[in-house]
Amino acid sequence: MHLSPIKKCLIAAVVSGTAVASSSASEGGYWQGEHALGNFLGIRDSLEAAGVTFFGSYEANIGGNPVGGRERGVAYSDNFDFGLRFDLEKLVGWGGATFTVQGVQRDGRSLTNDYVGNFYQVQQNYGVQTTMLYGVYFEQKFLDDRASLKFGRFATNDDFATSPIYGLYMGNAIDGNPKSLVSSGAFTSYPGSSWAARFKYETSAETNVSLGVYQNTDTVYDEGKHGLDWSMRGNDGVMFIGQVGWTPEFFRKPVAVGTTPDGKSAKAVQPATEMKGLPGHYWLGMYYSTWETRAFDSDELQDGKYGFYVHADQMVYQESPGSDQGLTLWTAVVYQPDERVNIIPFQINGGLVYKGLLPGREADSTILGLSYGSFSKDYAREEQKAGRGSPDYEFVVEAGHRIQLTKFAYVMPELQWIINPAGTGQVDDALVVGLRIGITF
């Protein structure tokens, strides 16, 4: 397993940080914290009090296909994300403002590219295997934090068509965003970034609207540029995107949230309550890009690329009122009508997540996901002319159980069953046995 020098240093820091934290904290204190580096002799708290927050995470994806694919094999890939967020109110008295700098470093190989031969990457953290400067952006919140404006360099999927649920899956058909959006080229995705601006406004306690403008350029994922090419060229395009969201809670009941003085005695207390129900998240979005890209099976340039997407997730069973443990069902659909320039015009995902399914494992998550994508007929003709078959559809089933070892570390064994890899019928259906390992620093 190859590790870059920066990751070797990080692992050494975690080991030393663990020793320091363990020797200075009460028994179990370190392991109940949210960061693998702990407070590190008070440095983290001191920096945050001054307005500087360090964030970082590491994730490894390991997968092998004992059945199917082009040939049998095993592949490992990883992603190290790191950055600093500056609270400008604490630093210079600028209320509601933050400035963030973020980088990413990736290593490893692709099971999809080297062995399976399917379209949807088995490992979600494979792609742009180098060090990249990812995010450099300013964000201003106002109207009692109901509105925010963000601008600088970041990707579309930071703020649009994304859900924490997607991050529970290892396959790239789901993780981050539905893959069909990213394959369009107009919808940018981590770890690539471009010039962008995003406005979000909470129109009510349950509704919100987001608008974004993003530079479309062919250097977004250029490994040789390392995220340092900030230029604008005449052949760049602009992508406009809008999204409306609804976040209801159904069947609300009063839930105790703590205690409050009753006004009669310093010792006497009465429970405080608030109304809690079954949470849901729904949104509808649309994008339009002016970027000219080559049409499939043609040398013509096409602009005016556009697409629609919808998402719904709803908790349908709650183990106790107000609890985050229980069963959530979800689905997402993408439709990009122009088959001349979209590899996957139609994709539908769906699945379920149960948090706390096993007794005594309240923080664990059990997942099942389904992904179906149909290939463009124009793209299929181009592939057929090149002798690579005529892609029709690809279907992926993914199941796993995320074991939350601590608040800052997890392991997740999982399976993926890839049906009709690459959509051509020329590659045997593949079973992938996978493992995810994650640490928050």
CSV table of C-alpha atoms in Angstrom, one decimal:
chain,number,residue,atom,x,y,z
A,1,MET,CA,0.0,0.0,0.0
A,2,HIS,CA,1.5,3.3,-1.1
A,3,LEU,CA,1.2,6.3,1.2
A,4,SER,CA,2.4,9.8,0.3
A,5,PRO,CA,4.8,11.6,2.6
A,6,ILE,CA,2.1,13.9,3.8
A,7,LYS,CA,-0.1,11.0,4.9
A,8,LYS,CA,2.9,9.3,6.6
A,9,CYS,CA,3.4,12.5,8.6
A,10,LEU,CA,-0.3,12.7,9.4
A,11,ILE,CA,-0.4,9.1,10.7
A,12,ALA,CA,2.6,9.9,12.9
A,13,ALA,CA,0.8,13.0,14.2
A,14,VAL,CA,-2.3,10.9,15.0
A,15,VAL,CA,-0.2,8.4,16.9
A,16,SER,CA,1.5,11.1,18.9
A,17,GLY,CA,-1.7,13.0,19.4
A,18,THR,CA,-3.4,10.0,20.7
A,19,ALA,CA,-0.7,9.4,23.2
A,20,VAL,CA,-0.8,13.0,24.4
A,21,ALA,CA,-4.5,13.1,24.6
A,22,SER,CA,-4.8,9.8,26.4
A,23,SER,CA,-2.2,10.7,29.0
A,24,SER,CA,-3.8,14.1,29.7
A,25,ALA,CA,-7.5,13.2,29.6
A,26,SER,CA,-9.6,11.2,32.0
A,27,GLU,CA,-10.2,7.6,31.1
A,28,GLY,CA,-12.3,7.3,28.0
A,29,GLY,CA,-12.3,11.1,27.4
A,30,TYR,CA,-10.2,10.9,24.2
A,31,TRP,CA,-12.1,8.1,22.7
A,32,GLN,CA,-15.4,10.0,23.3
A,33,GLY,CA,-14.1,13.1,21.4
A,34,GLU,CA,-14.8,14.1,17.8
A,35,HIS,CA,-11.3,14.3,16.5
A,36,ALA,CA,-8.5,11.7,16.2
A,37,LEU,CA,-5.9,14.4,17.0
A,38,GLY,CA,-7.9,15.4,20.1
A,39,ASN,CA,-7.3,18.8,21.5
A,40,PHE,CA,-3.6,18.4,21.1
A,41,LEU,CA,-2.4,20.1,24.3
A,42,GLY,CA,-5.1,22.7,24.0
A,43,ILE,CA,-3.9,24.0,20.6
A,44,ARG,CA,-7.2,23.2,18.9
A,45,ASP,CA,-9.3,25.1,21.5
A,46,SER,CA,-6.9,28.0,21.5
A,47,LEU,CA,-7.0,28.4,17.8
A,48,GLU,CA,-10.8,28.1,17.6
A,49,ALA,CA,-11.2,30.7,20.3
A,50,ALA,CA,-9.0,33.0,18.2
A,51,GLY,CA,-11.1,32.3,15.1
A,52,VAL,CA,-9.0,29.6,13.3
A,53,THR,CA,-10.5,26.1,12.8
A,54,PHE,CA,-8.5,23.2,11.3
A,55,PHE,CA,-10.4,20.4,9.7
A,56,GLY,CA,-9.2,17.2,8.1
A,57,SER,CA,-10.3,13.7,7.3
A,58,TYR,CA,-8.9,10.5,5.7
A,59,GLU,CA,-10.8,7.8,3.9
A,60,ALA,CA,-9.6,4.6,2.3
A,61,ASN,CA,-11.6,2.5,-0.1
A,62,ILE,CA,-10.6,-1.1,-0.7
A,63,GLY,CA,-12.4,-3.4,-3.1
A,64,GLY,CA,-12.0,-6.7,-4.9
A,65,ASN,CA,-14.1,-8.6,-7.4
A,66,PRO,CA,-13.9,-12.3,-6.7
A,67,VAL,CA,-16.7,-12.8,-9.3
A,68,GLY,CA,-17.2,-11.2,-12.8
A,69,GLY,CA,-15.7,-8.2,-14.4
A,70,ARG,CA,-12.9,-8.3,-17.0
A,71,GLU,CA,-10.5,-10.0,-14.6
A,72,ARG,CA,-10.2,-10.6,-10.9
A,73,GLY,CA,-8.3,-8.1,-8.8
A,74,VAL,CA,-8.0,-5.9,-5.7
A,75,ALA,CA,-7.6,-2.1,-5.6
A,76,TYR,CA,-7.0,0.5,-2.9
A,77,SER,CA,-7.6,4.3,-3.1
A,78,ASP,CA,-7.6,7.0,-0.5
A,79,ASN,CA,-8.5,10.6,0.0
A,80,PHE,CA,-7.0,13.0,2.5
A,81,ASP,CA,-8.9,16.3,2.9
A,82,PHE,CA,-7.5,19.2,4.9
A,83,GLY,CA,-8.1,22.9,5.4
A,84,LEU,CA,-8.4,26.0,7.6
A,85,ARG,CA,-11.6,28.1,8.2
A,86,PHE,CA,-11.1,31.6,9.5
A,87,ASP,CA,-13.9,33.2,11.5
A,88,LEU,CA,-13.6,36.8,10.5
A,89,GLU,CA,-15.9,38.0,13.3
A,90,LYS,CA,-13.4,36.7,15.9
A,91,LEU,CA,-10.4,37.8,13.9
A,92,VAL,CA,-11.3,41.3,12.7
A,93,GLY,CA,-14.8,41.9,13.9
A,94,TRP,CA,-16.5,41.2,10.6
A,95,GLY,CA,-19.8,39.7,11.7
A,96,GLY,CA,-21.1,36.6,9.9
A,97,ALA,CA,-18.1,36.2,7.6
A,98,THR,CA,-15.8,33.2,7.1
A,99,PHE,CA,-12.9,32.5,4.8
A,100,THR,CA,-11.9,28.9,3.9
A,101,VAL,CA,-8.9,27.3,2.3
A,102,GLN,CA,-9.1,23.6,1.5
A,103,GLY,CA,-6.9,21.0,-0.1
A,104,VAL,CA,-7.1,17.3,-1.1
A,105,GLN,CA,-4.5,14.6,-1.7
A,106,ARG,CA,-5.4,11.3,-3.4
A,107,ASP,CA,-3.5,8.0,-4.0
A,108,GLY,CA,-4.4,4.6,-5.2
A,109,ARG,CA,-5.8,2.6,-8.1
A,110,SER,CA,-9.3,2.0,-9.5
A,111,LEU,CA,-10.9,-1.4,-9.4
A,112,THR,CA,-13.3,-0.2,-12.1
A,113,ASN,CA,-10.6,0.9,-14.5
A,114,ASP,CA,-8.2,-2.0,-13.8
A,115,TYR,CA,-10.4,-5.0,-13.3
A,116,VAL,CA,-14.2,-4.6,-13.5
A,117,GLY,CA,-14.7,-2.4,-16.5
A,118,ASN,CA,-18.0,-0.8,-15.4
A,119,PHE,CA,-19.1,2.8,-15.8
A,120,TYR,CA,-19.9,3.8,-12.2
A,121,GLN,CA,-16.6,3.8,-10.2
A,122,VAL,CA,-16.6,1.2,-7.4
A,123,GLN,CA,-14.5,3.6,-5.2
A,124,GLN,CA,-16.0,7.0,-4.7
A,125,ASN,CA,-12.6,8.5,-3.8
A,126,TYR,CA,-10.9,7.6,-7.0
A,127,GLY,CA,-10.3,10.3,-9.6
A,128,VAL,CA,-7.7,13.1,-9.8
A,129,GLN,CA,-5.0,11.1,-8.0
A,130,THR,CA,-2.7,13.9,-6.9
A,131,THR,CA,-2.6,16.9,-4.6
A,132,MET,CA,-5.1,19.6,-5.4
A,133,LEU,CA,-5.9,23.0,-4.0
A,134,TYR,CA,-9.7,22.6,-3.9
A,135,GLY,CA,-11.5,25.3,-2.1
A,136,VAL,CA,-10.6,29.0,-1.6
A,137,TYR,CA,-13.8,30.9,-0.8
A,138,PHE,CA,-15.5,33.6,1.3
A,139,GLU,CA,-18.9,33.2,2.8
A,140,GLN,CA,-21.1,35.9,4.3
A,141,LYS,CA,-24.2,35.1,6.4
A,142,PHE,CA,-26.9,37.8,7.0
A,143,LEU,CA,-30.6,38.2,7.9
A,144,ASP,CA,-30.1,36.3,11.2
A,145,ASP,CA,-28.2,33.6,9.3
A,146,ARG,CA,-31.2,32.8,7.1
A,147,ALA,CA,-29.3,34.0,4.0
A,148,SER,CA,-25.7,33.4,2.9
A,149,LEU,CA,-23.6,34.4,-0.1
A,150,LYS,CA,-20.5,32.3,-1.0
A,151,PHE,CA,-18.0,33.1,-3.7
A,152,GLY,CA,-14.5,32.0,-4.7
A,153,ARG,CA,-13.4,28.6,-6.0
A,154,PHE,CA,-15.4,25.5,-5.1
A,155,ALA,CA,-17.5,22.8,-6.9
A,156,THR,CA,-21.3,22.6,-7.7
A,157,ASN,CA,-21.7,19.5,-5.5
A,158,ASP,CA,-20.7,21.4,-2.3
A,159,ASP,CA,-24.2,23.0,-2.3
A,160,PHE,CA,-26.5,21.4,-4.9
A,161,ALA,CA,-27.9,17.9,-5.4
A,162,THR,CA,-26.1,16.5,-2.4
A,163,SER,CA,-27.2,14.8,0.8
A,164,PRO,CA,-25.4,13.3,3.9
A,165,ILE,CA,-27.1,10.1,2.9
A,166,TYR,CA,-25.1,9.8,-0.3
A,167,GLY,CA,-21.9,9.9,1.7
A,168,LEU,CA,-22.8,6.6,3.4
A,169,TYR,CA,-22.2,4.8,0.1
A,170,MET,CA,-18.9,3.8,-1.4
A,171,GLY,CA,-20.0,3.5,-5.0
A,172,ASN,CA,-19.7,6.6,-7.1
A,173,ALA,CA,-23.1,6.0,-8.6
A,174,ILE,CA,-24.5,7.5,-5.4
A,175,ASP,CA,-21.8,9.0,-3.3
A,176,GLY,CA,-21.5,12.8,-3.6
A,177,ASN,CA,-24.1,13.2,-6.3
A,178,PRO,CA,-25.9,11.0,-8.8
A,179,LYS,CA,-23.0,10.3,-11.2
A,180,SER,CA,-25.0,11.3,-14.3
A,181,LEU,CA,-24.9,14.9,-13.2
A,182,VAL,CA,-21.1,14.9,-13.0
A,183,SER,CA,-20.6,13.0,-16.2
A,184,SER,CA,-22.4,15.9,-18.0
A,185,GLY,CA,-19.2,18.0,-17.5
A,186,ALA,CA,-21.2,21.1,-16.6
A,187,PHE,CA,-21.9,20.0,-13.0
A,188,THR,CA,-18.5,20.3,-11.2
A,189,SER,CA,-17.6,17.9,-8.4
A,190,TYR,CA,-15.0,17.6,-5.7
A,191,PRO,CA,-12.0,17.4,-5.9
A,192,GLY,CA,-12.2,19.7,-8.9
A,193,SER,CA,-13.2,23.4,-8.5
A,194,SER,CA,-13.7,26.6,-10.6
A,195,TRP,CA,-14.8,30.2,-10.1
A,196,ALA,CA,-18.3,30.2,-8.5
A,197,ALA,CA,-20.9,32.0,-6.5
A,198,ARG,CA,-23.8,30.6,-4.5
A,199,PHE,CA,-26.7,32.3,-2.8
A,200,LYS,CA,-29.0,30.5,-0.3
A,201,TYR,CA,-32.0,31.8,1.5
A,202,GLU,CA,-34.2,30.1,4.0
A,203,THR,CA,-37.6,31.4,3.0
A,204,SER,CA,-39.3,29.8,6.0
A,205,ALA,CA,-38.5,27.3,8.7
A,206,GLU,CA,-39.2,24.5,6.2
A,207,THR,CA,-38.4,25.9,2.8
A,208,ASN,CA,-35.3,27.2,1.1
A,209,VAL,CA,-34.0,28.3,-2.3
A,210,SER,CA,-30.4,28.2,-3.7
A,211,LEU,CA,-29.0,29.9,-6.8
A,212,GLY,CA,-25.5,29.3,-8.3
A,213,VAL,CA,-23.2,30.5,-11.1
A,214,TYR,CA,-20.2,28.3,-12.0
A,215,GLN,CA,-17.3,28.6,-14.5
A,216,ASN,CA,-17.2,25.6,-16.9
A,217,THR,CA,-13.7,24.9,-18.1
A,218,ASP,CA,-11.6,21.9,-19.2
A,219,THR,CA,-9.0,22.4,-16.5
A,220,VAL,CA,-11.2,21.6,-13.5
A,221,TYR,CA,-9.8,18.1,-13.2
A,222,ASP,CA,-6.4,18.6,-14.8
A,223,GLU,CA,-4.0,16.7,-12.5
A,224,GLY,CA,-1.0,18.7,-13.9
A,225,LYS,CA,-2.6,22.0,-12.8
A,226,HIS,CA,-3.1,20.9,-9.2
A,227,GLY,CA,-6.0,23.3,-8.8
A,228,LEU,CA,-3.7,26.3,-9.4
A,229,ASP,CA,-5.0,27.4,-12.8
A,230,TRP,CA,-7.4,30.2,-11.9
A,231,SER,CA,-7.5,31.7,-15.4
A,232,MET,CA,-10.6,32.4,-17.5
A,233,ARG,CA,-10.5,31.7,-21.3
A,234,GLY,CA,-12.7,32.6,-24.2
A,235,ASN,CA,-13.8,29.0,-24.7
A,236,ASP,CA,-15.0,28.6,-21.1
A,237,GLY,CA,-18.7,28.5,-20.4
A,238,VAL,CA,-21.0,29.4,-17.5
A,239,MET,CA,-23.4,27.1,-15.7
A,240,PHE,CA,-26.5,28.5,-14.0
A,241,ILE,CA,-28.3,26.4,-11.4
A,242,GLY,CA,-31.3,26.8,-9.1
A,243,GLN,CA,-32.7,24.5,-6.4
A,244,VAL,CA,-35.8,24.7,-4.1
A,245,GLY,CA,-36.0,22.6,-1.0
A,246,TRP,CA,-38.5,21.6,1.6
A,247,THR,CA,-37.6,20.1,5.0
A,248,PRO,CA,-40.8,19.1,6.8
A,249,GLU,CA,-41.2,17.0,10.0
A,250,PHE,CA,-44.4,14.9,10.0
A,251,PHE,CA,-46.4,13.6,13.0
A,252,ARG,CA,-44.8,16.0,15.5
A,253,LYS,CA,-44.9,15.2,19.2
A,254,PRO,CA,-43.6,17.0,22.3
A,255,VAL,CA,-40.1,15.8,23.1
A,256,ALA,CA,-38.2,16.6,26.3
A,257,VAL,CA,-35.0,18.5,25.5
A,258,GLY,CA,-33.7,19.4,28.9
A,259,THR,CA,-34.7,21.1,32.1
A,260,THR,CA,-35.5,24.7,33.0
A,261,PRO,CA,-36.0,26.5,36.4
A,262,ASP,CA,-39.6,26.7,37.4
A,263,GLY,CA,-39.3,30.1,39.0
A,264,LYS,CA,-40.1,29.0,42.5
A,265,SER,CA,-36.9,27.4,43.7
A,266,ALA,CA,-33.3,27.1,42.6
A,267,LYS,CA,-33.6,23.4,43.0
A,268,ALA,CA,-37.0,22.7,41.5
A,269,VAL,CA,-37.0,22.1,37.7
A,270,GLN,CA,-39.5,21.3,35.0
A,271,PRO,CA,-38.8,19.6,31.7
A,272,ALA,CA,-38.5,21.7,28.6
A,273,THR,CA,-40.1,20.4,25.4
A,274,GLU,CA,-40.2,21.0,21.7
A,275,MET,CA,-42.2,19.5,18.9
A,276,LYS,CA,-40.3,16.8,16.9
A,277,GLY,CA,-41.4,14.5,14.2
A,278,LEU,CA,-40.3,12.4,11.3
A,279,PRO,CA,-37.8,14.5,9.3
A,280,GLY,CA,-37.8,14.6,5.5
A,281,HIS,CA,-35.7,16.4,2.9
A,282,TYR,CA,-37.0,17.2,-0.6
A,283,TRP,CA,-35.6,19.3,-3.4
A,284,LEU,CA,-36.0,20.0,-7.1
A,285,GLY,CA,-33.2,21.6,-9.2
A,286,MET,CA,-32.4,22.6,-12.8
A,287,TYR,CA,-29.1,23.7,-14.5
A,288,TYR,CA,-28.2,25.3,-17.8
A,289,SER,CA,-24.7,25.6,-19.3
A,290,THR,CA,-23.5,27.8,-22.1
A,291,TRP,CA,-20.3,25.7,-22.5
A,292,GLU,CA,-19.6,24.3,-25.9
A,293,THR,CA,-18.7,20.6,-25.9
A,294,ARG,CA,-18.3,18.1,-28.7
A,295,ALA,CA,-21.4,16.1,-29.6
A,296,PHE,CA,-21.1,12.3,-29.6
A,297,ASP,CA,-20.7,10.6,-32.9
A,298,SER,CA,-19.9,14.0,-34.5
A,299,ASP,CA,-17.3,16.8,-34.6
A,300,GLU,CA,-19.9,19.5,-34.0
A,301,LEU,CA,-19.8,21.7,-30.9
A,302,GLN,CA,-23.0,22.0,-28.9
A,303,ASP,CA,-24.0,24.5,-26.2
A,304,GLY,CA,-27.1,24.9,-24.1
A,305,LYS,CA,-26.6,21.8,-22.1
A,306,TYR,CA,-29.3,21.4,-19.4
A,307,GLY,CA,-30.8,19.0,-16.9
A,308,PHE,CA,-33.3,18.4,-14.1
A,309,TYR,CA,-33.0,16.6,-10.8
A,310,VAL,CA,-35.2,15.7,-7.9
A,311,HIS,CA,-34.5,14.2,-4.5
A,312,ALA,CA,-36.6,12.9,-1.6
A,313,ASP,CA,-35.6,11.3,1.7
A,314,GLN,CA,-38.1,10.6,4.5
A,315,MET,CA,-37.8,9.0,7.9
A,316,VAL,CA,-40.6,6.5,8.1
A,317,TYR,CA,-39.9,4.8,11.4
A,318,GLN,CA,-38.4,6.4,14.5
A,319,GLU,CA,-37.3,4.3,17.5
A,320,SER,CA,-38.4,7.0,19.9
A,321,PRO,CA,-39.8,10.5,19.5
A,322,GLY,CA,-37.1,13.0,18.5
A,323,SER,CA,-34.5,10.2,18.0
A,324,ASP,CA,-32.3,10.0,14.9
A,325,GLN,CA,-32.4,6.2,15.1
A,326,GLY,CA,-34.8,4.5,12.7
A,327,LEU,CA,-35.5,3.8,9.1
A,328,THR,CA,-35.2,6.4,6.2
A,329,LEU,CA,-36.2,5.8,2.6
A,330,TRP,CA,-34.8,7.9,-0.2
A,331,THR,CA,-34.7,8.3,-4.0
A,332,ALA,CA,-33.1,10.6,-6.5
A,333,VAL,CA,-33.8,11.1,-10.2
A,334,VAL,CA,-31.8,12.9,-12.9
A,335,TYR,CA,-33.0,13.7,-16.4
A,336,GLN,CA,-30.8,15.4,-19.0
A,337,PRO,CA,-32.7,15.3,-22.3
A,338,ASP,CA,-30.0,16.1,-24.9
A,339,GLU,CA,-28.5,12.7,-25.8
A,340,ARG,CA,-25.9,14.4,-28.1
A,341,VAL,CA,-23.8,15.6,-25.2
A,342,ASN,CA,-25.0,13.6,-22.1
A,343,ILE,CA,-23.5,10.1,-21.5
A,344,ILE,CA,-26.3,9.3,-19.0
A,345,PRO,CA,-29.5,11.2,-19.9
A,346,PHE,CA,-31.5,9.3,-17.3
A,347,GLN,CA,-30.5,8.0,-13.8
A,348,ILE,CA,-32.6,6.9,-10.9
A,349,ASN,CA,-31.2,6.0,-7.4
A,350,GLY,CA,-33.0,4.8,-4.3
A,351,GLY,CA,-32.4,3.0,-1.1
A,352,LEU,CA,-32.8,2.8,2.6
A,353,VAL,CA,-30.8,3.7,5.7
A,354,TYR,CA,-31.4,2.3,9.1
A,355,LYS,CA,-29.4,4.0,12.0
A,356,GLY,CA,-29.1,1.9,15.1
A,357,LEU,CA,-30.4,-1.4,13.7
A,358,LEU,CA,-28.3,-3.6,15.9
A,359,PRO,CA,-28.8,-3.6,19.6
A,360,GLY,CA,-26.1,-1.6,21.4
A,361,ARG,CA,-24.9,-0.1,18.1
A,362,GLU,CA,-27.0,3.1,18.1
A,363,ALA,CA,-24.5,5.1,16.0
A,364,ASP,CA,-24.1,2.5,13.3
A,365,SER,CA,-25.8,2.8,9.9
A,366,THR,CA,-27.1,-0.1,7.7
A,367,ILE,CA,-27.5,0.8,4.0
A,368,LEU,CA,-29.0,-0.6,0.8
A,369,GLY,CA,-28.8,1.3,-2.5
A,370,LEU,CA,-29.9,0.8,-6.0
A,371,SER,CA,-28.7,2.7,-9.1
A,372,TYR,CA,-29.9,2.5,-12.7
A,373,GLY,CA,-28.4,4.6,-15.5
A,374,SER,CA,-29.3,4.4,-19.2
A,375,PHE,CA,-26.7,5.4,-21.8
A,376,SER,CA,-27.3,8.0,-24.5
A,377,LYS,CA,-28.0,6.5,-27.9
A,378,ASP,CA,-25.6,8.9,-29.6
A,379,TYR,CA,-22.9,7.9,-27.1
A,380,ALA,CA,-23.7,4.2,-27.8
A,381,ARG,CA,-23.3,4.7,-31.5
A,382,GLU,CA,-19.9,6.4,-31.0
A,383,GLU,CA,-18.7,3.5,-28.7
A,384,GLN,CA,-19.9,0.9,-31.2
A,385,LYS,CA,-18.0,2.6,-34.1
A,386,ALA,CA,-14.9,2.4,-31.9
A,387,GLY,CA,-15.4,-1.3,-31.4
A,388,ARG,CA,-16.3,-1.1,-27.7
A,389,GLY,CA,-19.8,-2.4,-28.0
A,390,SER,CA,-23.2,-0.5,-27.8
A,391,PRO,CA,-23.9,0.6,-24.1
A,392,ASP,CA,-27.5,0.2,-23.0
A,393,TYR,CA,-27.7,0.5,-19.2
A,394,GLU,CA,-25.8,-0.3,-16.0
A,395,PHE,CA,-27.4,-1.3,-12.7
A,396,VAL,CA,-25.7,-1.4,-9.3
A,397,VAL,CA,-26.9,-2.8,-6.0
A,398,GLU,CA,-25.0,-1.8,-2.9
A,399,ALA,CA,-25.3,-3.0,0.7
A,400,GLY,CA,-23.2,-2.3,3.7
A,401,HIS,CA,-23.0,-1.7,7.5
A,402,ARG,CA,-21.0,1.3,8.8
A,403,ILE,CA,-19.5,0.5,12.2
A,404,GLN,CA,-19.0,3.8,14.1
A,405,LEU,CA,-16.0,2.8,16.2
A,406,THR,CA,-15.8,6.3,17.8
A,407,LYS,CA,-17.2,9.7,16.8
A,408,PHE,CA,-14.1,10.2,14.7
A,409,ALA,CA,-13.5,6.8,13.2
A,410,TYR,CA,-15.5,4.1,11.3
A,411,VAL,CA,-15.1,1.0,9.3
A,412,MET,CA,-17.7,-0.2,6.8
A,413,PRO,CA,-17.7,-3.6,5.1
A,414,GLU,CA,-19.9,-3.7,2.0
A,415,LEU,CA,-20.9,-5.4,-1.2
A,416,GLN,CA,-21.7,-4.2,-4.7
A,417,TRP,CA,-23.4,-6.2,-7.3
A,418,ILE,CA,-22.7,-4.7,-10.8
A,419,ILE,CA,-25.2,-5.8,-13.4
A,420,ASN,CA,-24.3,-5.3,-17.1
A,421,PRO,CA,-21.0,-3.5,-16.5
A,422,ALA,CA,-20.4,-0.7,-19.0
A,423,GLY,CA,-23.8,-1.5,-20.5
A,424,THR,CA,-22.5,-3.5,-23.4
A,425,GLY,CA,-23.2,-7.1,-22.4
A,426,GLN,CA,-19.6,-8.0,-23.1
A,427,VAL,CA,-18.5,-8.0,-19.4
A,428,ASP,CA,-19.7,-10.5,-16.9
A,429,ASP,CA,-21.8,-9.2,-14.0
A,430,ALA,CA,-19.4,-8.5,-11.0
A,431,LEU,CA,-19.6,-9.0,-7.3
A,432,VAL,CA,-17.4,-6.5,-5.4
A,433,VAL,CA,-16.4,-7.0,-1.8
A,434,GLY,CA,-15.4,-3.7,-0.3
A,435,LEU,CA,-14.2,-2.0,2.9
A,436,ARG,CA,-14.2,1.7,3.8
A,437,ILE,CA,-12.1,3.2,6.6
A,438,GLY,CA,-12.6,6.8,7.7
A,439,ILE,CA,-11.0,9.1,10.3
A,440,THR,CA,-11.8,12.7,11.2
A,441,PHE,CA,-8.9,14.7,12.5
